[in-house]
Amino acid sequence: PPPTKPIPKPRPAEGRPLEVLLRSHTVAASSTPAGEWLEDVKGIDKGIQDLFFLRWLEDYQKANADLKARFDVEGLEAAGLLSKKGNLILFGARLLFPFFESKRVVAIQGRDFKHKKGDEYPKWINTGDIRLYNHEAIEMARRTSTRIFICEGATDTLALIQSGRLAVGVIGAKNFAPSWAQAFEGLDVFLALDGDEAGRAGVRKIANQFVAQGLPAPKAIPIPEGQDVNSIFMEGIKS
């Protein structure tokens, strides 16, 4: 398909906990070692990183103290920012992927880009409810009559976008909410989930959710065993 131009993400306004975190305590990921990692390991160039407002949490302790001073516990819990111990959850996962809906930040996913198997803290941390990453692509697909891909995770989504396609990301193959299917009504939808049993189960689950709501089942893109959209994308870059 012809390349599509992604929509730049707005800079969050000051006011709510997620917005304060992003505005007051982060820098552009592209200016940090995390941005270098995204470019070198995942193939996501710095222009795309900036366009999608990927951020790096500079000083965890300062952010933790500032947010707890500015907001009450209920507000921070509602934003999904507190751990069970009452501190900011993004201790190790400081590479931040904001989720926007109607030009507002509704969630953040953090990644520990140096994570190793057996580390005490998780590789990925999500604030609040599970959302679709790059939700705005659905409306763009509708306006432009362009096919749209559903894939797994933010980096797969950004890889498809960088290749000139419209894409949204589901955070985990099993986490596509049935209520989301109706948003894709009338669109040409493709599923590009990971090439593993969880990804294949996710394809079947999402297809069934579409059919259950009277919609055509999305077309499934076969992903080779053990690969995902990003690894295929990286193979293309290196070839």
PDB file of N, CA and C in Angstrom, residues 67-136:
ATOM      1  N   LEU A  67       5.203  13.812  42.376  1.00  0.00           N
ATOM      2  CA  LEU A  67       3.830  13.383  42.090  1.00  0.00           C
ATOM      3  C   LEU A  67       3.057  13.122  43.383  1.00  0.00           C
ATOM      4  N   LYS A  68       3.723  12.530  44.386  1.00  0.00           N
ATOM      5  CA  LYS A  68       3.038  12.272  45.654  1.00  0.00           C
ATOM      6  C   LYS A  68       2.768  13.560  46.415  1.00  0.00           C
ATOM      7  N   ALA A  69       3.576  14.599  46.164  1.00  0.00           N
ATOM      8  CA  ALA A  69       3.326  15.897  46.798  1.00  0.00           C
ATOM      9  C   ALA A  69       2.193  16.652  46.111  1.00  0.00           C
ATOM     10  N   ARG A  70       2.063  16.481  44.816  1.00  0.00           N
ATOM     11  CA  ARG A  70       1.066  17.236  44.044  1.00  0.00           C
ATOM     12  C   ARG A  70      -0.324  16.612  44.085  1.00  0.00           C
ATOM     13  N   PHE A  71      -0.389  15.274  44.169  1.00  0.00           N
ATOM     14  CA  PHE A  71      -1.661  14.575  44.014  1.00  0.00           C
ATOM     15  C   PHE A  71      -1.921  13.655  45.206  1.00  0.00           C
ATOM     16  N   ASP A  72      -3.209  13.471  45.509  1.00  0.00           N
ATOM     17  CA  ASP A  72      -3.542  12.547  46.588  1.00  0.00           C
ATOM     18  C   ASP A  72      -3.453  11.109  46.080  1.00  0.00           C
ATOM     19  N   VAL A  73      -3.509  10.183  47.009  1.00  0.00           N
ATOM     20  CA  VAL A  73      -3.363   8.766  46.661  1.00  0.00           C
ATOM     21  C   VAL A  73      -4.429   8.332  45.666  1.00  0.00           C
ATOM     22  N   GLU A  74      -5.659   8.800  45.874  1.00  0.00           N
ATOM     23  CA  GLU A  74      -6.752   8.391  44.990  1.00  0.00           C
ATOM     24  C   GLU A  74      -6.490   8.818  43.553  1.00  0.00           C
ATOM     25  N   GLY A  75      -5.977  10.035  43.373  1.00  0.00           N
ATOM     26  CA  GLY A  75      -5.699  10.518  42.022  1.00  0.00           C
ATOM     27  C   GLY A  75      -4.596   9.734  41.344  1.00  0.00           C
ATOM     28  N   LEU A  76      -3.570   9.388  42.088  1.00  0.00           N
ATOM     29  CA  LEU A  76      -2.464   8.614  41.524  1.00  0.00           C
ATOM     30  C   LEU A  76      -2.890   7.177  41.240  1.00  0.00           C
ATOM     31  N   GLU A  77      -3.718   6.620  42.110  1.00  0.00           N
ATOM     32  CA  GLU A  77      -4.231   5.267  41.860  1.00  0.00           C
ATOM     33  C   GLU A  77      -5.135   5.247  40.633  1.00  0.00           C
ATOM     34  N   ALA A  78      -5.959   6.285  40.473  1.00  0.00           N
ATOM     35  CA  ALA A  78      -6.853   6.359  39.311  1.00  0.00           C
ATOM     36  C   ALA A  78      -6.051   6.436  38.019  1.00  0.00           C
ATOM     37  N   ALA A  79      -4.875   7.066  38.078  1.00  0.00           N
ATOM     38  CA  ALA A  79      -4.013   7.160  36.902  1.00  0.00           C
ATOM     39  C   ALA A  79      -3.195   5.892  36.686  1.00  0.00           C
ATOM     40  N   GLY A  80      -3.288   4.954  37.638  1.00  0.00           N
ATOM     41  CA  GLY A  80      -2.550   3.704  37.529  1.00  0.00           C
ATOM     42  C   GLY A  80      -1.064   3.839  37.777  1.00  0.00           C
ATOM     43  N   LEU A  81      -0.672   4.853  38.557  1.00  0.00           N
ATOM     44  CA  LEU A  81       0.740   5.163  38.731  1.00  0.00           C
ATOM     45  C   LEU A  81       1.367   4.606  40.007  1.00  0.00           C
ATOM     46  N   LEU A  82       0.564   4.067  40.916  1.00  0.00           N
ATOM     47  CA  LEU A  82       1.114   3.626  42.191  1.00  0.00           C
ATOM     48  C   LEU A  82       1.284   2.106  42.268  1.00  0.00           C
ATOM     49  N   SER A  83       2.399   1.704  42.837  1.00  0.00           N
ATOM     50  CA  SER A  83       2.622   0.292  43.127  1.00  0.00           C
ATOM     51  C   SER A  83       1.889  -0.081  44.417  1.00  0.00           C
ATOM     52  N   LYS A  84       1.910  -1.352  44.765  1.00  0.00           N
ATOM     53  CA  LYS A  84       1.269  -1.796  46.003  1.00  0.00           C
ATOM     54  C   LYS A  84       1.937  -1.177  47.232  1.00  0.00           C
ATOM     55  N   LYS A  85       3.200  -0.767  47.080  1.00  0.00           N
ATOM     56  CA  LYS A  85       3.917  -0.131  48.186  1.00  0.00           C
ATOM     57  C   LYS A  85       3.689   1.377  48.241  1.00  0.00           C
ATOM     58  N   GLY A  86       2.872   1.892  47.315  1.00  0.00           N
ATOM     59  CA  GLY A  86       2.533   3.307  47.339  1.00  0.00           C
ATOM     60  C   GLY A  86       3.521   4.223  46.651  1.00  0.00           C
ATOM     61  N   ASN A  87       4.377   3.654  45.793  1.00  0.00           N
ATOM     62  CA  ASN A  87       5.338   4.461  45.053  1.00  0.00           C
ATOM     63  C   ASN A  87       5.068   4.383  43.558  1.00  0.00           C
ATOM     64  N   LEU A  88       5.686   5.291  42.812  1.00  0.00           N
ATOM     65  CA  LEU A  88       5.561   5.307  41.364  1.00  0.00           C
ATOM     66  C   LEU A  88       5.986   3.957  40.794  1.00  0.00           C
ATOM     67  N   ILE A  89       5.160   3.386  39.933  1.00  0.00           N
ATOM     68  CA  ILE A  89       5.408   2.013  39.477  1.00  0.00           C
ATOM     69  C   ILE A  89       6.552   1.901  38.473  1.00  0.00           C
ATOM     70  N   LEU A  90       6.974   3.012  37.906  1.00  0.00           N
ATOM     71  CA  LEU A  90       7.917   2.959  36.785  1.00  0.00           C
ATOM     72  C   LEU A  90       9.372   2.966  37.253  1.00  0.00           C
ATOM     73  N   PHE A  91       9.708   2.153  38.234  1.00  0.00           N
ATOM     74  CA  PHE A  91      11.058   2.193  38.807  1.00  0.00           C
ATOM     75  C   PHE A  91      12.120   1.782  37.792  1.00  0.00           C
ATOM     76  N   GLY A  92      11.956   0.626  37.196  1.00  0.00           N
ATOM     77  CA  GLY A  92      12.940   0.169  36.219  1.00  0.00           C
ATOM     78  C   GLY A  92      12.536   0.454  34.790  1.00  0.00           C
ATOM     79  N   ALA A  93      11.237   0.495  34.538  1.00  0.00           N
ATOM     80  CA  ALA A  93      10.711   0.649  33.180  1.00  0.00           C
ATOM     81  C   ALA A  93      10.572   2.132  32.838  1.00  0.00           C
ATOM     82  N   ARG A  94      11.685   2.758  32.489  1.00  0.00           N
ATOM     83  CA  ARG A  94      11.712   4.214  32.353  1.00  0.00           C
ATOM     84  C   ARG A  94      11.654   4.704  30.913  1.00  0.00           C
ATOM     85  N   LEU A  95      11.644   3.806  29.945  1.00  0.00           N
ATOM     86  CA  LEU A  95      11.388   4.176  28.546  1.00  0.00           C
ATOM     87  C   LEU A  95       9.880   4.165  28.362  1.00  0.00           C
ATOM     88  N   LEU A  96       9.282   5.335  28.107  1.00  0.00           N
ATOM     89  CA  LEU A  96       7.834   5.494  28.202  1.00  0.00           C
ATOM     90  C   LEU A  96       7.174   5.660  26.838  1.00  0.00           C
ATOM     91  N   PHE A  97       6.087   4.897  26.645  1.00  0.00           N
ATOM     92  CA  PHE A  97       5.269   4.958  25.436  1.00  0.00           C
ATOM     93  C   PHE A  97       3.891   5.495  25.839  1.00  0.00           C
ATOM     94  N   PRO A  98       3.602   6.775  25.616  1.00  0.00           N
ATOM     95  CA  PRO A  98       2.281   7.317  25.976  1.00  0.00           C
ATOM     96  C   PRO A  98       1.187   6.811  25.017  1.00  0.00           C
ATOM     97  N   PHE A  99       0.004   6.620  25.568  1.00  0.00           N
ATOM     98  CA  PHE A  99      -1.185   6.251  24.791  1.00  0.00           C
ATOM     99  C   PHE A  99      -2.092   7.478  24.748  1.00  0.00           C
ATOM    100  N   PHE A 100      -2.457   7.896  23.553  1.00  0.00           N
ATOM    101  CA  PHE A 100      -3.300   9.079  23.378  1.00  0.00           C
ATOM    102  C   PHE A 100      -4.681   8.685  22.865  1.00  0.00           C
ATOM    103  N   GLU A 101      -5.700   9.336  23.388  1.00  0.00           N
ATOM    104  CA  GLU A 101      -7.057   9.259  22.837  1.00  0.00           C
ATOM    105  C   GLU A 101      -7.657  10.653  22.924  1.00  0.00           C
ATOM    106  N   SER A 102      -8.220  11.115  21.815  1.00  0.00           N
ATOM    107  CA  SER A 102      -8.780  12.475  21.759  1.00  0.00           C
ATOM    108  C   SER A 102      -7.769  13.505  22.264  1.00  0.00           C
ATOM    109  N   LYS A 103      -6.520  13.327  21.846  1.00  0.00           N
ATOM    110  CA  LYS A 103      -5.419  14.248  22.134  1.00  0.00           C
ATOM    111  C   LYS A 103      -5.045  14.322  23.613  1.00  0.00           C
ATOM    112  N   ARG A 104      -5.487  13.352  24.394  1.00  0.00           N
ATOM    113  CA  ARG A 104      -5.134  13.323  25.812  1.00  0.00           C
ATOM    114  C   ARG A 104      -4.394  12.028  26.124  1.00  0.00           C
ATOM    115  N   VAL A 105      -3.496  12.120  27.078  1.00  0.00           N
ATOM    116  CA  VAL A 105      -2.774  10.923  27.516  1.00  0.00           C
ATOM    117  C   VAL A 105      -3.689  10.108  28.416  1.00  0.00           C
ATOM    118  N   VAL A 106      -3.942   8.868  28.048  1.00  0.00           N
ATOM    119  CA  VAL A 106      -4.856   8.029  28.828  1.00  0.00           C
ATOM    120  C   VAL A 106      -4.127   6.875  29.515  1.00  0.00           C
ATOM    121  N   ALA A 107      -2.906   6.624  29.107  1.00  0.00           N
ATOM    122  CA  ALA A 107      -2.126   5.539  29.724  1.00  0.00           C
ATOM    123  C   ALA A 107      -0.675   5.699  29.296  1.00  0.00           C
ATOM    124  N   ILE A 108       0.190   5.019  30.004  1.00  0.00           N
ATOM    125  CA  ILE A 108       1.607   4.978  29.653  1.00  0.00           C
ATOM    126  C   ILE A 108       2.083   3.546  29.822  1.00  0.00           C
ATOM    127  N   GLN A 109       2.870   3.077  28.884  1.00  0.00           N
ATOM    128  CA  GLN A 109       3.557   1.802  29.055  1.00  0.00           C
ATOM    129  C   GLN A 109       5.047   2.094  29.188  1.00  0.00           C
ATOM    130  N   GLY A 110       5.656   1.530  30.236  1.00  0.00           N
ATOM    131  CA  GLY A 110       7.077   1.706  30.450  1.00  0.00           C
ATOM    132  C   GLY A 110       7.833   0.428  30.156  1.00  0.00           C
ATOM    133  N   ARG A 111       9.038   0.590  29.597  1.00  0.00           N
ATOM    134  CA  ARG A 111       9.881  -0.579  29.302  1.00  0.00           C
ATOM    135  C   ARG A 111      11.256  -0.397  29.922  1.00  0.00           C
ATOM    136  N   ASP A 112      11.766  -1.481  30.505  1.00  0.00           N
ATOM    137  CA  ASP A 112      13.146  -1.542  30.937  1.00  0.00           C
ATOM    138  C   ASP A 112      13.942  -2.099  29.760  1.00  0.00           C
ATOM    139  N   PHE A 113      14.619  -1.219  29.019  1.00  0.00           N
ATOM    140  CA  PHE A 113      15.270  -1.682  27.788  1.00  0.00           C
ATOM    141  C   PHE A 113      16.544  -2.482  28.074  1.00  0.00           C
ATOM    142  N   LYS A 114      17.003  -2.494  29.315  1.00  0.00           N
ATOM    143  CA  LYS A 114      18.168  -3.290  29.698  1.00  0.00           C
ATOM    144  C   LYS A 114      17.780  -4.565  30.432  1.00  0.00           C
ATOM    145  N   HIS A 115      16.507  -4.893  30.416  1.00  0.00           N
ATOM    146  CA  HIS A 115      15.998  -6.018  31.206  1.00  0.00           C
ATOM    147  C   HIS A 115      16.660  -7.336  30.802  1.00  0.00           C
ATOM    148  N   LYS A 116      16.971  -8.137  31.813  1.00  0.00           N
ATOM    149  CA  LYS A 116      17.506  -9.477  31.593  1.00  0.00           C
ATOM    150  C   LYS A 116      16.638 -10.491  32.324  1.00  0.00           C
ATOM    151  N   LYS A 117      16.597 -11.682  31.799  1.00  0.00           N
ATOM    152  CA  LYS A 117      15.802 -12.744  32.415  1.00  0.00           C
ATOM    153  C   LYS A 117      16.242 -12.935  33.858  1.00  0.00           C
ATOM    154  N   GLY A 118      15.267 -12.976  34.745  1.00  0.00           N
ATOM    155  CA  GLY A 118      15.557 -13.148  36.157  1.00  0.00           C
ATOM    156  C   GLY A 118      15.666 -11.856  36.932  1.00  0.00           C
ATOM    157  N   ASP A 119      15.589 -10.694  36.235  1.00  0.00           N
ATOM    158  CA  ASP A 119      15.630  -9.412  36.937  1.00  0.00           C
ATOM    159  C   ASP A 119      14.446  -9.287  37.889  1.00  0.00           C
ATOM    160  N   GLU A 120      14.667  -8.549  38.963  1.00  0.00           N
ATOM    161  CA  GLU A 120      13.623  -8.405  39.987  1.00  0.00           C
ATOM    162  C   GLU A 120      12.411  -7.658  39.456  1.00  0.00           C
ATOM    163  N   TYR A 121      12.630  -6.657  38.633  1.00  0.00           N
ATOM    164  CA  TYR A 121      11.526  -5.836  38.143  1.00  0.00           C
ATOM    165  C   TYR A 121      11.130  -6.261  36.735  1.00  0.00           C
ATOM    166  N   PRO A 122       9.855  -6.103  36.368  1.00  0.00           N
ATOM    167  CA  PRO A 122       9.387  -6.572  35.063  1.00  0.00           C
ATOM    168  C   PRO A 122       9.929  -5.741  33.910  1.00  0.00           C
ATOM    169  N   LYS A 123       9.932  -6.349  32.712  1.00  0.00           N
ATOM    170  CA  LYS A 123      10.392  -5.649  31.512  1.00  0.00           C
ATOM    171  C   LYS A 123       9.405  -4.553  31.104  1.00  0.00           C
ATOM    172  N   TRP A 124       8.113  -4.840  31.208  1.00  0.00           N
ATOM    173  CA  TRP A 124       7.053  -3.906  30.825  1.00  0.00           C
ATOM    174  C   TRP A 124       6.178  -3.599  32.025  1.00  0.00           C
ATOM    175  N   ILE A 125       5.746  -2.344  32.141  1.00  0.00           N
ATOM    176  CA  ILE A 125       4.786  -1.935  33.168  1.00  0.00           C
ATOM    177  C   ILE A 125       3.740  -1.051  32.504  1.00  0.00           C
ATOM    178  N   ASN A 126       2.472  -1.313  32.802  1.00  0.00           N
ATOM    179  CA  ASN A 126       1.375  -0.520  32.239  1.00  0.00           C
ATOM    180  C   ASN A 126       0.675   0.266  33.331  1.00  0.00           C
ATOM    181  N   THR A 127       0.338   1.509  33.033  1.00  0.00           N
ATOM    182  CA  THR A 127      -0.457   2.293  33.969  1.00  0.00           C
ATOM    183  C   THR A 127      -1.932   2.140  33.619  1.00  0.00           C
ATOM    184  N   GLY A 128      -2.747   1.872  34.596  1.00  0.00           N
ATOM    185  CA  GLY A 128      -4.191   1.878  34.389  1.00  0.00           C
ATOM    186  C   GLY A 128      -4.693   0.740  33.516  1.00  0.00           C
ATOM    187  N   ASP A 129      -5.840   0.986  32.875  1.00  0.00           N
ATOM    188  CA  ASP A 129      -6.497  -0.020  32.047  1.00  0.00           C
ATOM    189  C   ASP A 129      -5.712  -0.286  30.769  1.00  0.00           C
ATOM    190  N   ILE A 130      -5.863  -1.500  30.242  1.00  0.00           N
ATOM    191  CA  ILE A 130      -5.253  -1.849  28.960  1.00  0.00           C
ATOM    192  C   ILE A 130      -5.946  -1.059  27.848  1.00  0.00           C
ATOM    193  N   ARG A 131      -5.165  -0.444  26.994  1.00  0.00           N
ATOM    194  CA  ARG A 131      -5.677   0.353  25.874  1.00  0.00           C
ATOM    195  C   ARG A 131      -5.035  -0.120  24.573  1.00  0.00           C
ATOM    196  N   LEU A 132      -5.619   0.313  23.447  1.00  0.00           N
ATOM    197  CA  LEU A 132      -4.976   0.116  22.153  1.00  0.00           C
ATOM    198  C   LEU A 132      -3.940   1.202  21.946  1.00  0.00           C
ATOM    199  N   TYR A 133      -2.752   0.805  21.526  1.00  0.00           N
ATOM    200  CA  TYR A 133      -1.706   1.780  21.227  1.00  0.00           C
ATOM    201  C   TYR A 133      -1.940   2.367  19.835  1.00  0.00           C
ATOM    202  N   ASN A 134      -1.831   3.680  19.731  1.00  0.00           N
ATOM    203  CA  ASN A 134      -2.056   4.422  18.483  1.00  0.00           C
ATOM    204  C   ASN A 134      -3.513   4.320  18.025  1.00  0.00           C
ATOM    205  N   HIS A 135      -4.402   4.485  18.968  1.00  0.00           N
ATOM    206  CA  HIS A 135      -5.845   4.379  18.714  1.00  0.00           C
ATOM    207  C   HIS A 135      -6.302   5.285  17.575  1.00  0.00           C
ATOM    208  N   GLU A 136      -5.644   6.438  17.403  1.00  0.00           N
ATOM    209  CA  GLU A 136      -6.071   7.402  16.386  1.00  0.00           C
ATOM    210  C   GLU A 136      -5.973   6.844  14.973  1.00  0.00           C
TER     211      GLU A 136
END
